[in-house]
Amino acid sequence: MDADALLGGLDDQQRRAVTSEAAPLAILAGAGAGKTRVLTRRIAWRAATGSVDPRRVLAVTFTRKAAGELRARLAQLDVQPAVTAGTIHALALAQLRARYTEQRRDFPALLERKARLLVPLTGRRGADARVAASELAGEIEWAKARGIRPDGYTAAVRAAGRNPPRDDMAAVYGRYEREKQRRGLVDFDDLLWSCAEVLETDPEFAAAQRWRFRALFVDEFQDISPAQLRLVRAWLGDRTDLCVVGDADQAIYGFGGADPSFLTDFARHFPTAEVLHLGRNYRSTPQIVDTAEAVLRDAGGARPPRVGVRASGPRPTVTEYDSEEDEARRVAARLQEARTAERRWSDLAVLYRTNAQSAAFESALSAVGIPFRVRGAGSFLDRPEVRAALDRLRDAARDAPGRSFAEHLVDLDVVDAAAGGERSEHGDALVRLGREYLDAEPGSGSLDGFLAFLTAALRDDAPIDEDAVELLTFHRAKGLEFHTVFVTGLERGLVPISYADTPPERAEERRLLYVALSRAEQALHCSWARSRTFGLRTARRSPSPWLEPIGSALRGDATDVAARPAPAGVRAARARLVAAAGEPTVAGAALFAALRDWRRGLARASGVPAYVIFPDSTLRAVAESRPATAEDLLALPGVGPVKAARHGDAVLQLVRSHT
Ligand code: ATP
Ligand code: MG
């Protein structure tokens, strides 16, 4: 795709961020300002202008889903061959394994849950021991994210003004490390440490990795920990080709050891860096931007204005329910109303603060037959069809040890495709993961390597793209967006969470709510329940203190945000956008839905994931700009000559039939 076309659909600030020659470069902006879009376009633009070979690009994203989306979007922008994109843990694991294989050494097994080793160290039994172990695990994770070893723990905790969960925490941490080593295991944090250490101490390995990766990109940089930054620096060596994007208002992993000052003080950490800002929100209606902003403004202090440039939408709602079951039942009913001919289930999401809250929604949605997905690896790897496929791979690897993993994967793909008329989405996902794994660990793929990769890559991600309502914690919703979002359980004790008792902890909880609210594009529904059951105990509940600022923002919006006089700058920006993109029309929405139906049918018939045909962004661009000729079509993001030749007629036909 030619370089100029890649600058279409960007505003001036975004275009500057895409084309800036600065290195390092940091791009700071609020939720929905197009950071991730700019990151993708920048990679594509640099590839198109020859400033970087896509094979030399390493993109670190927060989740595997984000990495997958990035790869798909780049493929749509005709960036070939594929860049390497993944979560930092999966990338570190792949590099370490490759090195072990080279040295003909076996890679240690991955310890998935620290609690497994910690339970015996708690001195307690049953559920008590599990709770205590997970608290200890959290503390060890914090220490390891900060690069603190057992012998430095006590001093570090004192310096950080932290309350350790136990007086002998340093000793417990030491025993955990020794036990892990004795059993020949490594944990997720070790992957980061070891990979950085090898790069720092083995010049040959470092040179090979640095040759392979020349340009580094990191999304969600506000949540990077010192251990992760050390690895990024080790990948970079003495070079400067690093581009990061992030938003300090969305820093939500301080409890886990992340340090947003790496983003906010970027120029101090990387002295030759340029820092750019983006000021508009393209995701959400002005009503939703106002509601989310109100929560942050309520903390006091000056904030730069956030300009919501989308067309006006319905006012967000706040609803009080009798109980959590009541909340779940009513949310299920509203989900059914929200699902229309133009709205897929996966355009809808239910968000909550803690994992435990998903249970009520799972049963309420099941009761009325709404398909849903709870993010998390466990459920995927436990699926019977996934287990069966992995068993087949194991058998095949045993029977034909000479064949490479790549060959076994092709067999699996073929067998799976032939097995049933409609191949399982889970089977598809597994094959796709296999290819991702081979991208990350080329040449040296093995079944063991793939199994380890699955564990690391699926840590908190669901790999399937089926049409289902997403049930997500606030944390896991980061970076995602949905047409309609239900933000539930807005009660004291949950939002903010009861154990957040210091001012920085409460500030992090506030940002977490901001992340949740800012996921919504068109419709936002907030709710809380007057009673909630924890174990055997039912408790009276009171509303979250942050429903106050939300309520005030909504009352201020008694008529309609768009009807209120907006500041001149906001008005001008909104007018420009509306002029550029056109108001979304009813016909546009219907065309978009029709394009999606067409794509779904084609995806099923040809056995490829839908996004491979065209991503949503392309279909949206088609619906908005209504191309009349093949040439018009080629001007849209995500349409290259091959796709235009293959699907052009069908798409243009659909456009003509929706006038
Ligand atoms: P978050 O902080 O939540 O991760 P973000 O800054 O990464 O948000 P994106 O996800 O990149 O934001 O963009 C938000 C939405 O706005 C996306 O749907 C994106 O495609 C769209 N968008 C971004 N820039 C523009 C633009 N210039 N014109 C139209 N749509 C845009
Ligand atoms: Mg983003």
XYZ file of C-alpha atoms and ligand atoms in Angstrom:
691
model
C 0.000 0.000 0.000
C 1.465 3.356 -0.848
C 2.722 5.566 1.912
C 0.316 8.455 1.343
C -2.731 6.237 1.608
C -1.499 5.164 5.041
C -1.861 8.733 6.253
C -5.562 8.829 5.368
C -8.050 8.730 8.246
C -5.649 10.467 10.626
C -5.811 13.987 12.019
C -2.820 16.336 11.926
C -1.468 15.359 15.325
C -1.815 11.675 14.537
C -0.146 12.133 11.167
C 2.782 13.878 12.811
C 3.068 10.996 15.265
C 3.042 8.455 12.431
C 5.691 10.225 10.392
C 7.975 11.713 13.066
C 11.592 10.725 12.559
C 12.376 11.079 16.241
C 13.898 8.124 18.048
C 13.031 7.351 20.746
C 9.479 8.631 20.464
C 6.693 8.651 23.065
C 3.065 9.360 22.195
C 0.843 10.317 25.118
C -2.918 10.650 24.913
C -6.176 9.835 26.655
C -8.393 6.828 26.082
C -9.709 6.453 22.541
C -7.354 9.076 21.093
C -5.970 6.672 18.512
C -2.689 5.631 20.176
C -2.974 2.036 19.077
C -4.127 3.134 15.634
C -1.110 5.441 15.336
C 1.249 2.683 16.468
C -0.052 0.364 13.748
C 0.002 3.012 11.063
C 3.495 4.028 12.033
C 4.792 0.501 11.533
C 2.994 0.271 8.183
C 4.166 3.708 7.121
C 7.764 3.004 7.965
C 7.556 -0.278 6.084
C 5.993 1.421 3.065
C 8.618 4.169 2.983
C 11.433 1.668 3.385
C 12.581 3.053 6.721
C 12.230 -0.375 8.312
C 11.922 -3.946 7.093
C 8.799 -5.440 8.733
C 10.787 -8.562 9.599
C 12.932 -6.348 11.824
C 10.011 -4.973 13.812
C 9.254 -6.148 17.344
C 5.931 -4.965 18.734
C 5.145 -5.535 22.387
C 1.462 -5.390 23.237
C -0.396 -5.846 26.465
C -2.457 -8.864 25.432
C -2.257 -11.547 22.806
C -5.528 -10.271 21.407
C -3.925 -6.870 20.881
C -0.949 -8.536 19.211
C -3.264 -10.531 16.950
C -5.197 -7.420 16.027
C -1.998 -5.582 15.260
C -0.817 -8.365 12.962
C -4.203 -8.551 11.249
C -4.375 -4.796 10.763
C -0.873 -4.740 9.322
C -1.755 -7.576 6.964
C -4.748 -5.523 5.845
C -2.462 -2.584 5.232
C -0.503 -4.973 3.012
C 2.539 -5.017 5.258
C 4.349 -8.222 4.330
C 6.063 -10.234 5.666
C 4.609 -10.318 9.123
C 6.105 -8.357 11.992
C 6.777 -10.097 15.289
C 4.169 -9.035 17.798
C 3.268 -10.474 21.161
C 3.099 -10.070 24.872
C 6.393 -9.461 26.571
C 6.238 -12.819 28.378
C 5.561 -14.783 25.198
C 8.369 -12.956 23.381
C 10.858 -13.532 26.194
C 9.898 -17.196 26.402
C 10.338 -17.697 22.659
C 13.813 -16.153 22.670
C 14.950 -18.095 25.701
C 13.677 -21.373 24.298
C 15.403 -20.733 21.001
C 18.655 -20.234 22.858
C 18.227 -23.398 24.918
C 17.496 -25.372 21.771
C 20.598 -23.965 20.130
C 22.637 -25.093 23.103
C 20.848 -28.490 23.088
C 19.556 -27.931 26.586
C 16.049 -28.673 27.880
C 14.087 -25.609 28.861
C 12.699 -25.767 32.427
C 8.955 -26.224 32.944
C 6.842 -23.123 33.548
C 5.237 -22.668 36.939
C 1.780 -21.338 36.099
C 0.634 -20.544 39.619
C 2.978 -19.417 42.352
C 0.356 -20.366 44.903
C 1.096 -24.026 44.178
C 4.490 -23.702 45.861
C 3.343 -21.175 48.421
C 0.421 -23.033 50.010
C 2.700 -25.245 52.132
C 4.602 -22.129 53.260
C 1.509 -20.432 54.680
C 1.222 -22.709 57.708
C -2.550 -22.824 57.130
C -5.058 -25.209 55.575
C -7.861 -25.264 53.033
C -9.360 -22.069 51.684
C -7.440 -20.030 54.269
C -4.150 -21.319 52.926
C -5.156 -20.556 49.351
C -6.087 -16.975 50.191
C -2.854 -16.471 52.117
C -0.830 -18.046 49.297
C -2.313 -15.765 46.687
C -1.478 -12.760 48.852
C 2.119 -13.962 49.140
C 2.202 -14.586 45.386
C 1.063 -11.008 44.757
C 3.814 -9.664 46.987
C 6.480 -11.786 45.284
C 5.218 -10.614 41.901
C 5.498 -7.005 43.007
C 9.080 -7.603 44.162
C 10.067 -9.410 40.974
C 8.432 -6.751 38.785
C 10.642 -4.204 40.571
C 13.706 -6.386 40.089
C 14.056 -6.990 43.840
C 15.618 -10.244 45.058
C 14.920 -11.859 48.446
C 18.028 -10.365 50.075
C 17.066 -6.855 48.987
C 13.393 -7.227 49.811
C 13.303 -5.832 53.347
C 15.187 -2.646 52.474
C 13.116 -2.131 49.326
C 9.826 -2.499 51.156
C 10.939 -0.006 53.758
C 11.986 2.479 51.075
C 8.660 2.052 49.266
C 6.677 2.524 52.500
C 4.897 -0.766 51.879
C 3.176 -3.072 54.339
C 4.416 -6.613 53.738
C 1.755 -9.307 54.272
C 4.037 -11.067 56.796
C 6.922 -10.018 58.997
C 9.084 -12.808 57.594
C 8.157 -12.053 53.983
C 11.784 -11.908 52.845
C 12.332 -15.421 54.202
C 9.162 -16.723 52.537
C 10.262 -15.190 49.239
C 13.673 -16.845 49.596
C 12.119 -20.231 50.339
C 9.823 -19.878 47.334
C 12.781 -19.206 45.043
C 14.750 -22.167 46.413
C 11.783 -24.531 46.158
C 11.161 -23.447 42.580
C 14.775 -24.069 41.683
C 14.832 -27.435 43.432
C 11.900 -28.573 41.292
C 13.499 -27.226 38.125
C 10.769 -24.680 37.438
C 10.704 -21.088 36.229
C 7.894 -18.583 36.822
C 6.641 -15.863 34.487
C 8.778 -13.178 36.097
C 11.889 -15.323 35.638
C 11.291 -15.267 31.873
C 11.778 -11.495 31.823
C 14.777 -11.524 34.152
C 16.528 -14.373 32.389
C 15.969 -13.027 28.914
C 17.343 -9.619 29.944
C 20.258 -11.219 31.741
C 21.227 -13.364 28.770
C 21.074 -10.344 26.475
C 23.213 -8.343 28.884
C 25.854 -11.014 29.358
C 26.024 -12.943 26.096
C 27.202 -10.567 23.347
C 26.658 -13.123 20.601
C 23.053 -13.821 21.560
C 22.439 -10.104 22.021
C 23.919 -9.317 18.623
C 21.719 -11.938 16.954
C 18.531 -10.649 18.613
C 19.425 -7.030 17.928
C 20.132 -7.848 14.318
C 16.748 -9.508 14.100
C 14.880 -6.637 15.750
C 15.834 -3.104 14.775
C 12.675 -1.178 15.615
C 10.781 -1.642 18.876
C 7.199 -0.600 19.553
C 5.440 -0.796 22.914
C 1.716 -0.195 23.528
C 0.250 0.658 26.990
C 3.648 1.864 28.199
C 2.136 3.379 31.371
C 1.936 -0.146 32.782
C 5.521 -1.228 32.197
C 7.457 -2.483 35.219
C 11.171 -1.984 35.888
C 11.775 -5.660 35.036
C 9.999 -5.233 31.707
C 11.799 -1.983 30.946
C 15.098 -3.708 31.630
C 14.228 -6.259 28.946
C 13.150 -3.572 26.483
C 16.445 -1.787 27.088
C 18.338 -5.034 26.616
C 16.609 -5.581 23.265
C 17.455 -2.038 22.289
C 21.133 -2.126 23.310
C 22.775 1.203 22.539
C 20.295 1.974 19.747
C 17.372 4.385 19.917
C 14.689 3.024 17.580
C 11.939 2.772 20.189
C 8.382 4.081 19.962
C 6.007 3.839 22.914
C 2.398 4.918 23.388
C 0.451 5.227 26.606
C -1.805 7.170 28.964
C -0.854 7.908 32.574
C -4.577 8.216 33.415
C -4.888 4.537 32.639
C -2.005 3.309 34.813
C -3.617 0.385 36.649
C -0.789 -1.988 37.504
C 1.039 -0.045 40.217
C -0.039 -2.775 42.666
C 1.835 -5.248 40.485
C 5.023 -3.183 40.391
C 4.468 -1.120 37.223
C 5.857 2.407 37.153
C 4.023 5.008 35.038
C 6.873 7.488 35.486
C 8.707 5.641 32.718
C 6.029 7.131 30.467
C 5.457 10.486 32.152
C 9.221 11.092 32.525
C 10.075 9.486 29.219
C 12.436 12.240 28.171
C 14.405 11.808 31.388
C 14.729 8.047 30.916
C 15.535 8.447 27.219
C 17.279 11.820 26.927
C 17.170 12.218 23.135
C 13.467 11.404 22.954
C 10.631 13.387 21.441
C 7.253 13.392 23.212
C 4.028 14.007 21.281
C 0.416 14.391 22.431
C -2.920 13.550 20.812
C -5.941 15.494 22.003
C -9.152 14.043 20.573
C -11.305 11.117 21.478
C -12.533 9.165 18.446
C -14.008 6.244 20.315
C -16.828 7.509 22.473
C -19.761 9.874 22.222
C -19.241 13.241 23.963
C -21.654 12.035 26.672
C -19.425 9.059 27.473
C -16.228 11.133 27.331
C -17.815 13.574 29.799
C -18.880 10.808 32.172
C -15.483 9.125 32.238
C -13.669 12.446 32.548
C -15.896 13.458 35.464
C -14.439 10.624 37.540
C -10.881 11.864 36.982
C -11.761 15.557 37.377
C -13.333 14.740 40.735
C -9.824 13.985 42.078
C -8.997 17.698 41.760
C -6.022 19.139 39.940
C -5.911 20.575 36.449
C -6.638 18.352 33.479
C -6.176 19.097 29.810
C -9.524 19.282 27.999
C -10.532 16.090 26.225
C -12.343 16.619 22.980
C -14.945 14.025 22.045
C -15.350 14.392 18.306
C -17.941 11.705 17.643
C -21.574 12.530 17.014
C -23.771 12.926 20.055
C -25.326 9.759 21.541
C -27.665 8.633 24.286
C -27.043 9.754 27.861
C -25.288 7.096 29.996
C -27.530 5.516 32.633
C -27.060 4.688 36.324
C -29.328 1.987 37.789
C -29.739 0.720 41.334
C -30.795 -2.934 41.757
C -32.061 -4.931 44.735
C -29.445 -7.632 44.594
C -26.618 -8.965 42.466
C -28.966 -11.579 40.909
C -31.367 -8.818 40.063
C -28.536 -6.825 38.507
C -27.385 -9.824 36.459
C -30.922 -10.675 35.288
C -31.679 -7.107 34.243
C -28.338 -6.712 32.492
C -29.109 -9.936 30.582
C -32.471 -8.486 29.528
C -30.855 -5.250 28.418
C -28.254 -7.187 26.470
C -31.087 -8.882 24.594
C -32.585 -5.484 23.796
C -29.223 -4.129 22.686
C -28.687 -7.029 20.306
C -30.311 -5.917 17.055
C -29.899 -6.824 13.407
C -26.971 -4.430 13.277
C -25.415 -5.280 16.599
C -23.528 -8.497 17.237
C -23.186 -10.021 20.679
C -19.483 -9.252 20.589
C -20.254 -5.526 20.311
C -21.557 -5.779 23.889
C -19.576 -6.188 27.096
C -20.187 -6.533 30.826
C -17.417 -5.219 33.079
C -16.840 -5.777 36.793
C -14.068 -5.162 39.299
C -13.364 -8.704 40.543
C -13.298 -12.121 38.873
C -15.793 -13.505 41.370
C -18.501 -11.211 40.028
C -18.631 -13.053 36.710
C -20.532 -16.015 38.226
C -23.854 -14.165 38.559
C -23.628 -12.982 34.946
C -22.609 -16.399 33.664
C -25.713 -17.983 35.131
C -28.086 -15.137 34.167
C -26.846 -15.113 30.575
C -26.916 -18.910 30.304
C -30.487 -18.933 31.603
C -31.685 -16.855 28.669
C -29.345 -18.348 26.081
C -27.020 -15.392 25.482
C -23.611 -16.604 24.268
C -20.808 -15.189 26.383
C -17.097 -15.483 26.871
C -15.125 -15.063 30.070
C -11.576 -14.136 29.266
C -8.973 -16.527 30.561
C -6.770 -19.317 29.311
C -8.168 -22.051 31.531
C -11.433 -22.357 29.739
C -9.787 -22.569 26.319
C -7.175 -25.192 27.139
C -9.819 -27.254 28.940
C -12.167 -27.413 25.936
C -12.620 -31.012 24.805
C -11.857 -30.210 21.156
C -8.693 -28.351 22.134
C -7.566 -31.185 24.366
C -8.285 -33.691 21.625
C -6.283 -31.667 19.114
C -3.350 -31.360 21.505
C -3.507 -35.111 22.132
C -3.398 -35.702 18.392
C -0.343 -33.473 18.163
C 1.321 -35.382 20.987
C 0.614 -38.743 19.333
C 1.854 -37.488 15.999
C 5.034 -36.114 17.550
C 5.667 -39.450 19.238
C 4.964 -41.520 16.105
C 6.960 -39.343 13.752
C 9.641 -37.614 15.825
C 11.505 -36.632 12.664
C 8.755 -34.341 11.429
C 8.962 -30.707 12.392
C 6.334 -28.970 14.464
C 5.394 -26.905 11.421
C 4.573 -30.088 9.494
C 2.505 -31.514 12.339
C 0.636 -28.242 12.479
C -0.248 -28.461 8.792
C -1.554 -32.002 9.363
C -3.652 -30.807 12.256
C -5.051 -28.026 10.135
C -5.998 -30.401 7.313
C -7.436 -33.114 9.568
C -9.411 -30.566 11.495
C -10.781 -28.998 8.362
C -11.850 -32.375 6.992
C -13.347 -33.603 10.253
C -16.619 -31.766 10.151
C -18.374 -29.597 7.621
C -18.092 -26.643 9.915
C -14.732 -26.592 11.577
C -14.576 -25.667 15.202
C -13.576 -22.145 16.079
C -11.446 -23.642 18.807
C -9.583 -25.796 16.330
C -9.060 -22.719 14.174
C -7.777 -20.768 17.110
C -5.334 -23.505 18.007
C -3.907 -23.640 14.491
C -3.653 -19.849 14.459
C -1.799 -19.950 17.773
C 0.521 -22.564 16.280
C 1.419 -20.185 13.476
C 1.914 -17.327 15.930
C 4.226 -19.548 17.904
C 6.252 -20.395 14.807
C 6.550 -16.687 14.009
C 7.954 -16.034 17.455
C 10.230 -19.081 17.518
C 11.092 -19.724 13.884
C 13.095 -22.753 12.858
C 13.211 -24.311 16.271
C 9.536 -25.071 16.802
C 8.625 -28.148 18.824
C 5.525 -29.464 20.501
C 6.961 -28.773 23.942
C 7.774 -25.264 22.839
C 4.233 -24.801 21.603
C 2.733 -26.012 24.867
C 4.912 -23.607 26.829
C 3.995 -20.822 24.419
C 0.282 -21.514 24.942
C 0.724 -21.214 28.675
C 2.567 -17.915 28.427
C 0.562 -16.420 25.593
C -2.868 -17.255 26.970
C -2.165 -16.024 30.460
C -5.162 -13.758 30.475
C -6.594 -13.896 27.061
C -9.240 -15.815 25.188
C -8.086 -16.836 21.741
C -11.438 -17.165 20.005
C -13.246 -14.720 17.868
C -16.742 -16.185 18.134
C -19.779 -13.951 18.431
C -20.357 -13.686 22.168
C -20.855 -11.070 24.849
C -17.570 -10.397 26.648
C -17.528 -10.679 30.445
C -14.420 -8.883 31.635
C -12.755 -7.467 34.700
C -11.903 -3.776 34.483
C -8.229 -4.763 34.200
C -8.751 -7.074 31.271
C -10.866 -4.531 29.407
C -7.842 -2.268 28.969
C -7.258 -1.224 25.355
C -10.536 -2.766 24.113
C -13.696 -1.050 22.874
C -17.358 -2.056 22.522
C -20.489 -0.421 21.158
C -22.373 -0.959 24.448
C -20.764 -1.412 27.856
C -22.302 -2.323 31.226
C -20.100 -1.236 34.130
C -21.481 -3.175 37.091
C -21.043 -3.559 40.840
C -20.327 0.138 41.453
C -20.408 -0.242 45.231
C -18.197 0.726 48.117
C -15.891 -2.202 48.790
C -15.670 -3.075 45.100
C -15.103 0.355 43.491
C -12.771 1.295 45.079
C -11.826 -2.193 46.242
C -11.896 -2.553 50.026
C -8.177 -3.167 50.463
C -7.131 -0.003 48.615
C -6.540 2.123 51.692
C -3.628 4.395 50.855
C -4.117 7.498 48.671
C -2.021 6.076 45.781
C -4.011 2.838 45.889
C -7.295 4.714 45.787
C -6.012 6.868 42.944
C -5.237 3.691 41.014
C -8.780 2.423 41.674
C -10.146 5.678 40.312
C -8.115 5.307 37.113
C -9.344 1.738 36.860
C -12.930 2.993 36.806
C -11.921 5.497 34.135
C -10.525 2.639 32.038
C -13.815 0.753 32.419
C -16.066 3.698 31.504
C -13.934 4.733 28.555
C -14.370 1.370 26.768
C -17.859 2.360 25.564
C -18.383 3.778 22.090
C -22.119 4.533 21.969
C -23.927 3.308 25.068
C -22.794 3.145 28.684
C -24.829 1.638 31.529
C -23.597 1.850 35.124
C -25.178 -0.101 37.963
C -24.915 -1.231 41.571
C -26.859 -3.577 43.860
C -28.222 -2.959 47.373
C -27.250 -6.425 48.515
C -24.588 -8.867 47.491
C -23.643 -12.343 48.708
C -20.069 -13.231 49.590
C -19.747 -16.919 50.347
C -22.564 -17.588 52.817
C -22.937 -14.004 53.929
C -25.303 -11.494 52.340
C -24.264 -7.906 52.901
C -26.051 -4.572 52.560
C -24.245 -2.404 50.039
C -23.901 1.303 49.443
C -23.079 3.042 46.176
C -19.525 3.740 45.101
C -18.422 7.269 46.078
C -17.575 7.790 42.408
C -21.206 7.527 41.365
C -21.359 11.103 42.739
C -19.229 12.725 40.017
C -20.860 10.447 37.441
C -24.299 11.572 38.631
C -23.335 15.244 38.551
C -21.991 14.903 35.036
C -25.247 13.277 33.971
C -27.399 15.902 35.685
C -25.366 18.610 33.982
C -26.318 16.781 30.849
C -30.052 16.939 31.611
C -30.781 17.822 28.017
C -27.935 16.643 25.871
C -24.204 17.295 25.884
C -24.210 18.294 22.253
C -26.923 20.865 22.954
C -24.724 22.598 25.510
C -22.406 25.210 24.065
C -19.080 23.430 23.693
C -15.795 25.355 23.884
C -14.911 26.861 20.520
C -11.974 24.490 19.959
C -14.202 21.515 20.616
C -16.877 22.780 18.266
C -14.376 23.349 15.490
C -12.789 19.923 15.916
C -16.181 18.219 15.964
C -17.281 20.083 12.864
C -14.105 19.099 11.024
C -14.542 15.471 11.884
C -18.195 15.362 10.967
C -17.363 17.043 7.687
C -14.557 14.594 7.016
C -16.301 11.403 7.985
C -19.957 12.287 7.539
C -22.492 11.632 10.294
C -23.065 7.904 10.730
C -26.352 7.371 8.940
C -28.995 4.691 9.290
C -28.112 3.492 5.791
C -24.428 3.420 6.784
C -25.178 1.252 9.803
C -27.303 -1.108 7.714
C -24.570 -1.393 5.103
C -22.006 -2.107 7.800
C -24.203 -4.897 9.165
C -24.691 -6.308 5.668
C -20.943 -6.249 5.026
C -20.372 -8.133 8.236
C -22.951 -10.764 7.339
C -21.314 -11.208 3.959
C -17.917 -11.534 5.616
C -19.166 -14.054 8.162
C -20.612 -16.261 5.418
C -17.433 -16.067 3.376
C -15.222 -16.752 6.393
C -17.220 -19.841 7.217
C -17.261 -21.085 3.646
C -13.546 -20.624 3.131
C -12.483 -21.680 6.605
C -10.502 -18.567 7.474
C -10.975 -16.179 10.388
C -13.186 -13.219 9.476
C -10.529 -10.556 10.026
C -8.364 -12.144 7.346
C -11.014 -11.153 4.781
C -11.403 -7.559 6.018
C -11.134 -6.135 9.538
C -14.039 -4.168 11.008
C -12.194 -0.911 10.417
C -12.227 -1.545 6.667
C -15.903 -2.502 6.624
C -16.672 0.622 8.622
C -14.692 2.725 6.156
C -16.620 1.125 3.282
C -19.929 1.837 5.011
C -18.950 5.427 5.679
C -17.368 6.335 2.385
C -19.546 4.188 0.054
C -16.976 3.500 -2.673
C -18.454 3.395 -6.177
C -15.510 2.019 -8.121
C -12.630 -0.374 -7.574
C -10.379 2.647 -7.415
C -12.381 4.200 -4.555
C -12.166 0.899 -2.778
C -8.384 0.760 -3.110
C -8.081 4.127 -1.392
C -9.504 2.703 1.847
C -7.324 1.473 4.693
C -6.985 -2.293 4.622
C -7.688 -2.773 0.933
C -4.729 -3.798 -1.222
C -4.741 -4.877 -4.859
C -5.108 -8.576 -4.005
C -8.108 -8.023 -1.769
C -9.646 -5.558 -4.163
C -9.409 -8.113 -6.974
C -10.750 -10.922 -4.814
C -13.623 -9.178 -2.996
C -14.135 -5.921 -4.873
C -17.178 -6.990 -6.883
C -19.036 -8.386 -3.908
C -18.354 -5.303 -1.781
C -19.325 -2.802 -4.479
C -22.479 -4.797 -5.151
C -23.428 -4.553 -1.461
C -22.776 -0.794 -1.475
C -25.025 -0.359 -4.511
C -27.812 -2.359 -2.928
C -27.796 -0.130 0.197
C -28.667 3.315 -1.026
P -6.905 3.277 24.640
O -6.167 4.261 25.484
O -8.238 2.973 25.213
O -6.086 2.070 24.301
P -6.256 4.368 22.033
O -5.689 5.728 22.219
O -5.306 3.275 21.773
O -7.241 4.034 23.230
P -7.498 3.525 19.574
O -8.034 2.226 20.053
O -6.304 3.536 18.709
O -7.296 4.493 20.826
O -8.628 4.359 18.839
C -9.943 4.440 19.371
C -10.950 4.294 18.248
O -10.962 5.472 17.451
C -10.631 3.151 17.310
O -11.840 2.555 16.898
C -9.932 3.847 16.159
O -10.050 3.106 14.973
C -10.685 5.168 16.090
N -9.899 6.283 15.529
C -8.692 6.703 15.939
N -8.273 7.756 15.223
C -9.237 8.036 14.313
C -9.399 9.011 13.265
N -8.475 9.915 13.014
N -10.553 8.968 12.547
C -11.502 8.042 12.801
N -11.416 7.102 13.771
C -10.296 7.079 14.516
Mg -4.913 1.474 22.769
